[in-house]
Amino acid sequence: MQTVIALSVIMLFLFIGEWVSTLSKGYIPSVFVTAVLFLIGYWTIVPKNVTTTATFMPAFTTMIQAALLVHMGTLMDFKTLLHQWRAVVIALCGVAGTVLLAMGGGLLLFNWKTVIASVPPLTGGIVAAFLMSNGLKAAHITALISFPVSMFVVHSIIGYPLTAFLLKKEGKRLLTNYHRGEFEEVVEPEQPEESKPKFVDRLPKIYQTSAFQIFTVMALAGLALGLGTLLKNTINPYIICLVFGVIGHQAGLLPSHVLEKAGVFNWLMYGLLSYIFSFLATVTPQNLVNILIPIVTMILLGILGMFIVSFLLAKPLGFSWEMAFASALTALFGFSADYIVTHESAKNLAQTPEEESYILANTLPKMFVGGFATVSVASVIIASIFLKLL
């Protein structure tokens, strides 16, 4: 009974966050609302072990993260990345700007461990927050365990509305040129070429079940983690999971969006989010006041670094500064938030389906590949490096 009640409480917090985000059209991030509910709960009547009672334990979340990174590898489309190489360059250089300014400015104001715990979540949202929180816990740096999660929650408050604002400005510019007959890169949205895994295609549809897809993902995740152990973790095992996902997809073993097609993606994400929010149990009102100033300062430094680099690269690479900055900001959240905020901005601006399609054709590919390059690839690498600096 306690397990059922605990899970009910967690899902209540999660769906309230989603509903508030939907009602606000994405301007109030769901993760912020859910985090606030967890904090209030921990400070009042919710037991601090609610996530473990609901069976979201460390071993389970290790499995989740490995599976999700293999899944993220199946989102990689080399053709799209090659076509949108400029967005990849801007996004990755924006991450470099974040690291440099946040590290440089942060070390003038705060101690080494605070800065090291802060930077990775600024370059990769939930993935980096999970890796850093686990690393801090393993290193017994208890005072900072909640820091990456708090950083992830607070920067979403700034990142989502700022990105939505930039995309609306870009959409207005695109529509103005569209009505003048001055088209941008494309007039109609590119139809993504559905990957056709050679191995899977040989199987009759009735055998392409969720169990088979999950087995394939977990087998690759297990091989990746095993290889990481053989290499004595000189390469972060999660990076290997991502690489194996890419290889599995390109080799035809995995379809794109494999865990979504298996019907378990949302459940695994909820499990990961629940475990991440469990770190907020260590946050007291006094502790929150103490860490809020360094968190906000580090976020502002990181975003300023993104802005400077993306602004300087925008004109040489043929982007408006708004589009360049928005592409860089995908490092704060990645997929699927980049997809949602881009669609929402286009829908609110367009008067016709044709206008909406035109806006999406010239914004969504840039946002998608930017988010993939930063959150799926760069953030895992950066977090694994920063973990060794603790």
GROMACS .gro file of C-alpha atoms in nm:
model
  390
    1MET     CA    1   0.000   0.000   0.000
    2GLN     CA    2   0.283   0.243   0.086
    3THR     CA    3   0.440   0.184  -0.256
    4VAL     CA    4   0.113   0.264  -0.435
    5ILE     CA    5   0.059   0.582  -0.230
    6ALA     CA    6   0.417   0.698  -0.289
    7LEU     CA    7   0.387   0.643  -0.663
    8SER     CA    8   0.052   0.824  -0.666
    9VAL     CA    9   0.207   1.128  -0.495
   10ILE     CA   10   0.497   1.138  -0.743
   11MET     CA   11   0.269   1.110  -1.046
   12LEU     CA   12   0.041   1.379  -0.897
   13PHE     CA   13   0.335   1.621  -0.882
   14LEU     CA   14   0.441   1.529  -1.236
   15PHE     CA   15   0.100   1.569  -1.398
   16ILE     CA   16   0.033   1.900  -1.219
   17GLY     CA   17   0.362   2.024  -1.363
   18GLU     CA   18   0.262   1.914  -1.712
   19TRP     CA   19  -0.083   2.070  -1.687
   20VAL     CA   20   0.051   2.405  -1.566
   21SER     CA   21   0.307   2.406  -1.846
   22THR     CA   22   0.035   2.330  -2.102
   23LEU     CA   23  -0.196   2.602  -1.968
   24SER     CA   24   0.088   2.856  -1.978
   25LYS     CA   25   0.187   2.746  -2.330
   26GLY     CA   26   0.529   2.641  -2.206
   27TYR     CA   27   0.619   2.968  -2.035
   28ILE     CA   28   0.603   2.801  -1.693
   29PRO     CA   29   0.825   2.489  -1.722
   30SER     CA   30   0.677   2.165  -1.595
   31VAL     CA   31   1.005   2.073  -1.422
   32PHE     CA   32   0.993   2.396  -1.222
   33VAL     CA   33   0.637   2.334  -1.103
   34THR     CA   34   0.712   1.971  -1.017
   35ALA     CA   35   1.030   2.067  -0.831
   36VAL     CA   36   0.844   2.327  -0.626
   37LEU     CA   37   0.581   2.067  -0.536
   38PHE     CA   38   0.852   1.822  -0.428
   39LEU     CA   39   1.018   2.090  -0.215
   40ILE     CA   40   0.693   2.189  -0.047
   41GLY     CA   41   0.614   1.822   0.004
   42TYR     CA   42   0.953   1.747   0.161
   43TRP     CA   43   0.919   2.049   0.389
   44THR     CA   44   0.571   1.942   0.505
   45ILE     CA   45   0.419   1.593   0.493
   46VAL     CA   46   0.588   1.397   0.212
   47PRO     CA   47   0.848   1.147   0.340
   48LYS     CA   48   1.201   1.212   0.217
   49ASN     CA   49   1.224   0.851   0.096
   50VAL     CA   50   0.912   0.877  -0.121
   51THR     CA   51   1.098   0.793  -0.445
   52THR     CA   52   1.265   0.482  -0.307
   53THR     CA   53   0.933   0.374  -0.156
   54ALA     CA   54   0.789   0.405  -0.508
   55THR     CA   55   1.073   0.168  -0.620
   56PHE     CA   56   1.272   0.437  -0.808
   57MET     CA   57   1.603   0.324  -0.658
   58PRO     CA   58   1.962   0.398  -0.770
   59ALA     CA   59   2.005   0.062  -0.948
   60PHE     CA   60   1.683   0.118  -1.141
   61THR     CA   61   1.785   0.469  -1.245
   62THR     CA   62   2.126   0.346  -1.362
   63MET     CA   63   1.942   0.110  -1.595
   64ILE     CA   64   1.709   0.392  -1.704
   65GLN     CA   65   1.994   0.628  -1.790
   66ALA     CA   66   2.178   0.361  -1.991
   67ALA     CA   67   1.862   0.274  -2.185
   68LEU     CA   68   1.772   0.639  -2.249
   69LEU     CA   69   2.120   0.714  -2.383
   70VAL     CA   70   2.099   0.421  -2.624
   71HIS     CA   71   1.757   0.559  -2.724
   72MET     CA   72   1.905   0.907  -2.777
   73GLY     CA   73   2.158   0.755  -3.013
   74THR     CA   74   1.870   0.641  -3.236
   75LEU     CA   75   1.762   1.005  -3.277
   76MET     CA   76   2.078   1.082  -3.468
   77ASP     CA   77   2.030   1.133  -3.838
   78PHE     CA   78   2.363   1.193  -4.012
   79LYS     CA   79   2.196   1.352  -4.316
   80THR     CA   80   2.015   1.609  -4.102
   81LEU     CA   81   2.330   1.682  -3.903
   82LEU     CA   82   2.530   1.735  -4.222
   83HIS     CA   83   2.264   1.960  -4.375
   84GLN     CA   84   2.235   2.165  -4.055
   85TRP     CA   85   2.606   2.176  -3.982
   86ARG     CA   86   2.592   2.551  -3.912
   87ALA     CA   87   2.340   2.499  -3.631
   88VAL     CA   88   2.566   2.228  -3.486
   89VAL     CA   89   2.866   2.464  -3.497
   90ILE     CA   90   2.674   2.745  -3.327
   91ALA     CA   91   2.529   2.517  -3.060
   92LEU     CA   92   2.864   2.356  -2.975
   93CYS     CA   93   3.048   2.688  -2.977
   94GLY     CA   94   2.772   2.828  -2.755
   95VAL     CA   95   2.844   2.548  -2.508
   96ALA     CA   96   3.214   2.638  -2.522
   97GLY     CA   97   3.124   3.000  -2.449
   98THR     CA   98   2.915   2.887  -2.153
   99VAL     CA   99   3.197   2.677  -2.009
  100LEU     CA  100   3.457   2.949  -2.053
  101LEU     CA  101   3.257   3.238  -1.909
  102ALA     CA  102   3.093   3.035  -1.631
  103MET     CA  103   3.428   2.888  -1.529
  104GLY     CA  104   3.620   3.214  -1.561
  105GLY     CA  105   3.363   3.436  -1.392
  106GLY     CA  106   3.247   3.171  -1.148
  107LEU     CA  107   3.593   3.102  -1.005
  108LEU     CA  108   3.630   3.471  -0.924
  109LEU     CA  109   3.316   3.454  -0.710
  110PHE     CA  110   3.276   3.099  -0.579
  111ASN     CA  111   3.483   2.800  -0.474
  112TRP     CA  112   3.610   2.530  -0.712
  113LYS     CA  113   3.360   2.256  -0.627
  114THR     CA  114   3.060   2.488  -0.655
  115VAL     CA  115   3.167   2.594  -1.003
  116ILE     CA  116   3.244   2.238  -1.115
  117ALA     CA  117   2.900   2.122  -0.993
  118SER     CA  118   2.731   2.411  -1.175
  119VAL     CA  119   2.872   2.408  -1.526
  120PRO     CA  120   2.762   2.066  -1.667
  121PRO     CA  121   2.386   2.122  -1.604
  122LEU     CA  122   2.421   2.445  -1.801
  123THR     CA  123   2.546   2.248  -2.100
  124GLY     CA  124   2.304   1.957  -2.103
  125GLY     CA  125   1.999   1.986  -1.884
  126ILE     CA  126   1.864   1.670  -1.721
  127VAL     CA  127   2.136   1.433  -1.849
  128ALA     CA  128   2.421   1.634  -1.701
  129ALA     CA  129   2.224   1.707  -1.382
  130PHE     CA  130   2.179   1.333  -1.324
  131LEU     CA  131   2.544   1.251  -1.388
  132MET     CA  132   2.673   1.533  -1.165
  133SER     CA  133   2.434   1.462  -0.876
  134ASN     CA  134   2.534   1.095  -0.879
  135GLY     CA  135   2.901   1.191  -0.897
  136LEU     CA  136   2.872   1.431  -0.604
  137LYS     CA  137   2.692   1.165  -0.404
  138ALA     CA  138   2.963   0.909  -0.480
  139ALA     CA  139   3.231   1.162  -0.380
  140HIS     CA  140   3.042   1.229  -0.052
  141ILE     CA  141   3.016   1.601  -0.128
  142THR     CA  142   2.680   1.615   0.046
  143ALA     CA  143   2.658   1.994   0.062
  144LEU     CA  144   2.635   2.014  -0.319
  145ILE     CA  145   2.433   1.702  -0.408
  146SER     CA  146   2.119   1.910  -0.472
  147PHE     CA  147   2.310   2.179  -0.661
  148PRO     CA  148   2.295   2.035  -1.017
  149VAL     CA  149   1.924   1.953  -0.980
  150SER     CA  150   1.848   2.301  -0.847
  151MET     CA  151   2.050   2.444  -1.136
  152PHE     CA  152   1.850   2.236  -1.385
  153VAL     CA  153   1.521   2.354  -1.233
  154VAL     CA  154   1.609   2.723  -1.209
  155HIS     CA  155   1.766   2.760  -1.552
  156SER     CA  156   1.451   2.618  -1.709
  157ILE     CA  157   1.261   2.915  -1.569
  158ILE     CA  158   1.487   3.142  -1.772
  159GLY     CA  159   1.562   2.915  -2.067
  160TYR     CA  160   1.211   2.824  -2.186
  161PRO     CA  161   1.059   3.175  -2.194
  162LEU     CA  162   1.377   3.324  -2.343
  163THR     CA  163   1.387   3.060  -2.618
  164ALA     CA  164   1.016   3.107  -2.690
  165PHE     CA  165   1.070   3.484  -2.716
  166LEU     CA  166   1.361   3.442  -2.959
  167LEU     CA  167   1.168   3.193  -3.174
  168LYS     CA  168   0.872   3.429  -3.195
  169LYS     CA  169   1.098   3.710  -3.311
  170GLU     CA  170   1.254   3.477  -3.567
  171GLY     CA  171   0.908   3.361  -3.677
  172LYS     CA  172   0.791   3.717  -3.732
  173ARG     CA  173   1.100   3.787  -3.941
  174LEU     CA  174   1.042   3.472  -4.145
  175LEU     CA  175   0.677   3.560  -4.205
  176THR     CA  176   0.763   3.914  -4.313
  177ASN     CA  177   1.007   3.779  -4.573
  178TYR     CA  178   0.761   3.503  -4.669
  179HIS     CA  179   0.491   3.755  -4.759
  180ARG     CA  180   0.743   3.958  -4.957
  181GLY     CA  181   0.838   3.648  -5.153
  182GLU     CA  182   1.187   3.648  -5.002
  183PHE     CA  183   1.214   3.284  -4.901
  184GLU     CA  184   1.473   3.149  -4.665
  185GLU     CA  185   1.643   2.807  -4.698
  186VAL     CA  186   1.326   2.611  -4.769
  187VAL     CA  187   0.966   2.690  -4.860
  188GLU     CA  188   0.810   2.364  -4.743
  189PRO     CA  189   0.915   2.155  -4.444
  190GLU     CA  190   1.158   1.879  -4.516
  191GLN     CA  191   1.004   1.538  -4.475
  192PRO     CA  192   1.240   1.340  -4.256
  193GLU     CA  193   1.338   1.016  -4.417
  194GLU     CA  194   1.214   0.737  -4.193
  195SER     CA  195   1.500   0.509  -4.113
  196LYS     CA  196   1.442   0.152  -4.228
  197PRO     CA  197   1.648  -0.081  -4.014
  198LYS     CA  198   1.762  -0.363  -4.237
  199PHE     CA  199   1.763  -0.627  -3.965
  200VAL     CA  200   1.427  -0.530  -3.816
  201ASP     CA  201   1.267  -0.504  -4.159
  202ARG     CA  202   1.338  -0.870  -4.219
  203LEU     CA  203   1.114  -0.960  -3.929
  204PRO     CA  204   0.738  -0.991  -3.981
  205LYS     CA  205   0.549  -0.705  -3.813
  206ILE     CA  206   0.394  -0.940  -3.558
  207TYR     CA  207   0.741  -1.012  -3.418
  208GLN     CA  208   0.843  -0.647  -3.390
  209THR     CA  209   0.702  -0.627  -3.039
  210SER     CA  210   0.777  -0.391  -2.750
  211ALA     CA  211   0.956  -0.672  -2.567
  212PHE     CA  212   1.185  -0.729  -2.866
  213GLN     CA  213   1.266  -0.356  -2.894
  214ILE     CA  214   1.334  -0.322  -2.521
  215PHE     CA  215   1.552  -0.636  -2.528
  216THR     CA  216   1.763  -0.492  -2.811
  217VAL     CA  217   1.808  -0.162  -2.627
  218MET     CA  218   1.901  -0.331  -2.300
  219ALA     CA  219   2.137  -0.576  -2.472
  220LEU     CA  220   2.327  -0.285  -2.630
  221ALA     CA  221   2.321  -0.094  -2.300
  222GLY     CA  222   2.460  -0.400  -2.121
  223LEU     CA  223   2.738  -0.439  -2.376
  224ALA     CA  224   2.821  -0.070  -2.345
  225LEU     CA  225   2.837  -0.080  -1.965
  226GLY     CA  226   3.042  -0.400  -1.981
  227LEU     CA  227   3.288  -0.237  -2.218
  228GLY     CA  228   3.311   0.060  -1.984
  229THR     CA  229   3.401  -0.177  -1.699
  230LEU     CA  230   3.667  -0.349  -1.914
  231LEU     CA  231   3.814  -0.007  -1.991
  232LYS     CA  232   3.807   0.067  -1.615
  233ASN     CA  233   3.581   0.366  -1.685
  234THR     CA  234   3.857   0.561  -1.862
  235ILE     CA  235   3.574   0.643  -2.101
  236ASN     CA  236   3.247   0.725  -1.927
  237PRO     CA  237   3.016   0.421  -1.976
  238TYR     CA  238   2.726   0.653  -2.060
  239ILE     CA  239   2.920   0.791  -2.355
  240ILE     CA  240   2.965   0.432  -2.475
  241CYS     CA  241   2.588   0.375  -2.436
  242LEU     CA  242   2.523   0.677  -2.660
  243VAL     CA  243   2.775   0.556  -2.919
  244PHE     CA  244   2.625   0.206  -2.918
  245GLY     CA  245   2.281   0.359  -2.974
  246VAL     CA  246   2.410   0.547  -3.278
  247ILE     CA  247   2.583   0.235  -3.413
  248GLY     CA  248   2.277   0.019  -3.348
  249HIS     CA  249   2.055   0.264  -3.531
  250GLN     CA  250   2.286   0.308  -3.828
  251ALA     CA  251   2.346  -0.067  -3.852
  252GLY     CA  252   1.974  -0.135  -3.863
  253LEU     CA  253   1.936  -0.306  -3.525
  254LEU     CA  254   1.724  -0.028  -3.374
  255PRO     CA  255   1.452   0.191  -3.526
  256SER     CA  256   1.457   0.564  -3.458
  257HIS     CA  257   1.279   0.669  -3.136
  258VAL     CA  258   1.293   0.304  -3.029
  259LEU     CA  259   1.172   0.343  -2.669
  260GLU     CA  260   0.884   0.566  -2.778
  261LYS     CA  261   0.777   0.297  -3.025
  262ALA     CA  262   0.809   0.039  -2.749
  263GLY     CA  263   0.574   0.252  -2.538
  264VAL     CA  264   0.805   0.292  -2.237
  265PHE     CA  265   0.987   0.622  -2.302
  266ASN     CA  266   0.756   0.840  -2.089
  267TRP     CA  267   0.760   0.590  -1.801
  268LEU     CA  268   1.140   0.577  -1.800
  269MET     CA  269   1.161   0.957  -1.813
  270TYR     CA  270   0.921   0.984  -1.521
  271GLY     CA  271   1.137   0.741  -1.326
  272LEU     CA  272   1.452   0.940  -1.401
  273LEU     CA  273   1.286   1.270  -1.311
  274SER     CA  274   1.156   1.125  -0.986
  275TYR     CA  275   1.501   1.007  -0.887
  276ILE     CA  276   1.657   1.342  -0.977
  277PHE     CA  277   1.398   1.531  -0.772
  278SER     CA  278   1.475   1.303  -0.476
  279PHE     CA  279   1.798   1.497  -0.432
  280LEU     CA  280   1.585   1.797  -0.335
  281ALA     CA  281   1.512   1.614  -0.008
  282THR     CA  282   1.845   1.745   0.118
  283VAL     CA  283   1.745   2.107   0.051
  284THR     CA  284   1.623   2.305   0.350
  285PRO     CA  285   1.471   2.657   0.323
  286GLN     CA  286   1.795   2.800   0.464
  287ASN     CA  287   2.006   2.593   0.225
  288LEU     CA  288   1.795   2.708  -0.072
  289VAL     CA  289   1.852   3.071   0.022
  290ASN     CA  290   2.225   3.006   0.047
  291ILE     CA  291   2.258   2.835  -0.293
  292LEU     CA  292   2.016   3.057  -0.486
  293ILE     CA  293   2.264   3.340  -0.540
  294PRO     CA  294   2.543   3.120  -0.682
  295ILE     CA  295   2.291   2.929  -0.895
  296VAL     CA  296   2.140   3.241  -1.051
  297THR     CA  297   2.485   3.399  -1.096
  298MET     CA  298   2.625   3.091  -1.270
  299ILE     CA  299   2.318   3.065  -1.495
  300LEU     CA  300   2.347   3.430  -1.600
  301LEU     CA  301   2.719   3.388  -1.671
  302GLY     CA  302   2.654   3.072  -1.874
  303ILE     CA  303   2.374   3.224  -2.080
  304LEU     CA  304   2.581   3.538  -2.140
  305GLY     CA  305   2.861   3.317  -2.273
  306MET     CA  306   2.612   3.148  -2.508
  307PHE     CA  307   2.483   3.484  -2.627
  308ILE     CA  308   2.823   3.634  -2.700
  309VAL     CA  309   2.944   3.337  -2.904
  310SER     CA  310   2.617   3.283  -3.094
  311PHE     CA  311   2.586   3.655  -3.169
  312LEU     CA  312   2.938   3.666  -3.312
  313LEU     CA  313   2.883   3.354  -3.525
  314ALA     CA  314   2.532   3.440  -3.648
  315LYS     CA  315   2.614   3.667  -3.941
  316PRO     CA  316   2.917   3.469  -4.073
  317LEU     CA  317   2.707   3.151  -4.073
  318GLY     CA  318   2.399   3.311  -4.227
  319PHE     CA  319   2.173   3.306  -3.919
  320SER     CA  320   1.980   3.586  -3.754
  321TRP     CA  321   2.116   3.646  -3.405
  322GLU     CA  322   1.781   3.535  -3.262
  323MET     CA  323   1.795   3.197  -3.439
  324ALA     CA  324   2.160   3.149  -3.348
  325PHE     CA  325   2.098   3.226  -2.981
  326ALA     CA  326   1.791   2.998  -2.973
  327SER     CA  327   1.996   2.713  -3.123
  328ALA     CA  328   2.260   2.757  -2.854
  329LEU     CA  329   1.999   2.769  -2.577
  330THR     CA  330   1.888   2.415  -2.665
  331ALA     CA  331   2.178   2.308  -2.441
  332LEU     CA  332   1.957   2.399  -2.145
  333PHE     CA  333   1.686   2.146  -2.225
  334GLY     CA  334   1.728   1.952  -2.552
  335PHE     CA  335   1.472   1.706  -2.688
  336SER     CA  336   1.172   1.702  -2.646
  337ALA     CA  337   1.144   2.050  -2.500
  338ASP     CA  338   1.310   2.202  -2.810
  339TYR     CA  339   1.048   2.031  -3.027
  340ILE     CA  340   0.759   2.151  -2.809
  341VAL     CA  341   0.868   2.514  -2.774
  342THR     CA  342   0.941   2.546  -3.148
  343HIS     CA  343   0.602   2.404  -3.247
  344GLU     CA  344   0.423   2.620  -2.991
  345SER     CA  345   0.591   2.939  -3.114
  346ALA     CA  346   0.510   2.863  -3.480
  347LYS     CA  347   0.148   2.774  -3.398
  348ASN     CA  348   0.093   3.098  -3.205
  349LEU     CA  349   0.235   3.312  -3.486
  350ALA     CA  350   0.094   3.152  -3.799
  351GLN     CA  351  -0.245   3.244  -3.945
  352THR     CA  352  -0.253   2.956  -4.192
  353PRO     CA  353  -0.117   2.599  -4.204
  354GLU     CA  354   0.116   2.707  -4.484
  355GLU     CA  355   0.269   2.980  -4.265
  356GLU     CA  356   0.314   2.738  -3.978
  357SER     CA  357   0.481   2.484  -4.206
  358TYR     CA  358   0.714   2.752  -4.343
  359ILE     CA  359   0.820   2.869  -3.997
  360LEU     CA  360   0.880   2.513  -3.878
  361ALA     CA  361   1.075   2.427  -4.191
  362ASN     CA  362   1.324   2.702  -4.111
  363THR     CA  363   1.343   2.666  -3.733
  364LEU     CA  364   1.274   2.309  -3.619
  365PRO     CA  365   1.571   2.134  -3.792
  366LYS     CA  366   1.810   2.392  -3.645
  367MET     CA  367   1.665   2.352  -3.297
  368PHE     CA  368   1.660   1.974  -3.317
  369VAL     CA  369   2.020   1.924  -3.427
  370GLY     CA  370   2.136   2.196  -3.185
  371GLY     CA  371   1.972   2.013  -2.896
  372PHE     CA  372   2.109   1.678  -3.007
  373ALA     CA  373   2.465   1.805  -3.046
  374THR     CA  374   2.464   1.968  -2.702
  375VAL     CA  375   2.244   1.755  -2.476
  376SER     CA  376   2.296   1.414  -2.632
  377VAL     CA  377   2.666   1.439  -2.708
  378ALA     CA  378   2.853   1.738  -2.563
  379SER     CA  379   2.686   1.734  -2.220
  380VAL     CA  380   2.772   1.369  -2.154
  381ILE     CA  381   3.134   1.432  -2.247
  382ILE     CA  382   3.154   1.753  -2.042
  383ALA     CA  383   2.990   1.593  -1.736
  384SER     CA  384   3.227   1.295  -1.751
  385ILE     CA  385   3.526   1.533  -1.764
  386PHE     CA  386   3.398   1.753  -1.482
  387LEU     CA  387   3.330   1.453  -1.260
  388LYS     CA  388   3.704   1.385  -1.262
  389LEU     CA  389   3.768   1.745  -1.151
  390LEU     CA  390   3.569   1.720  -0.827
   0.00000   0.00000   0.00000
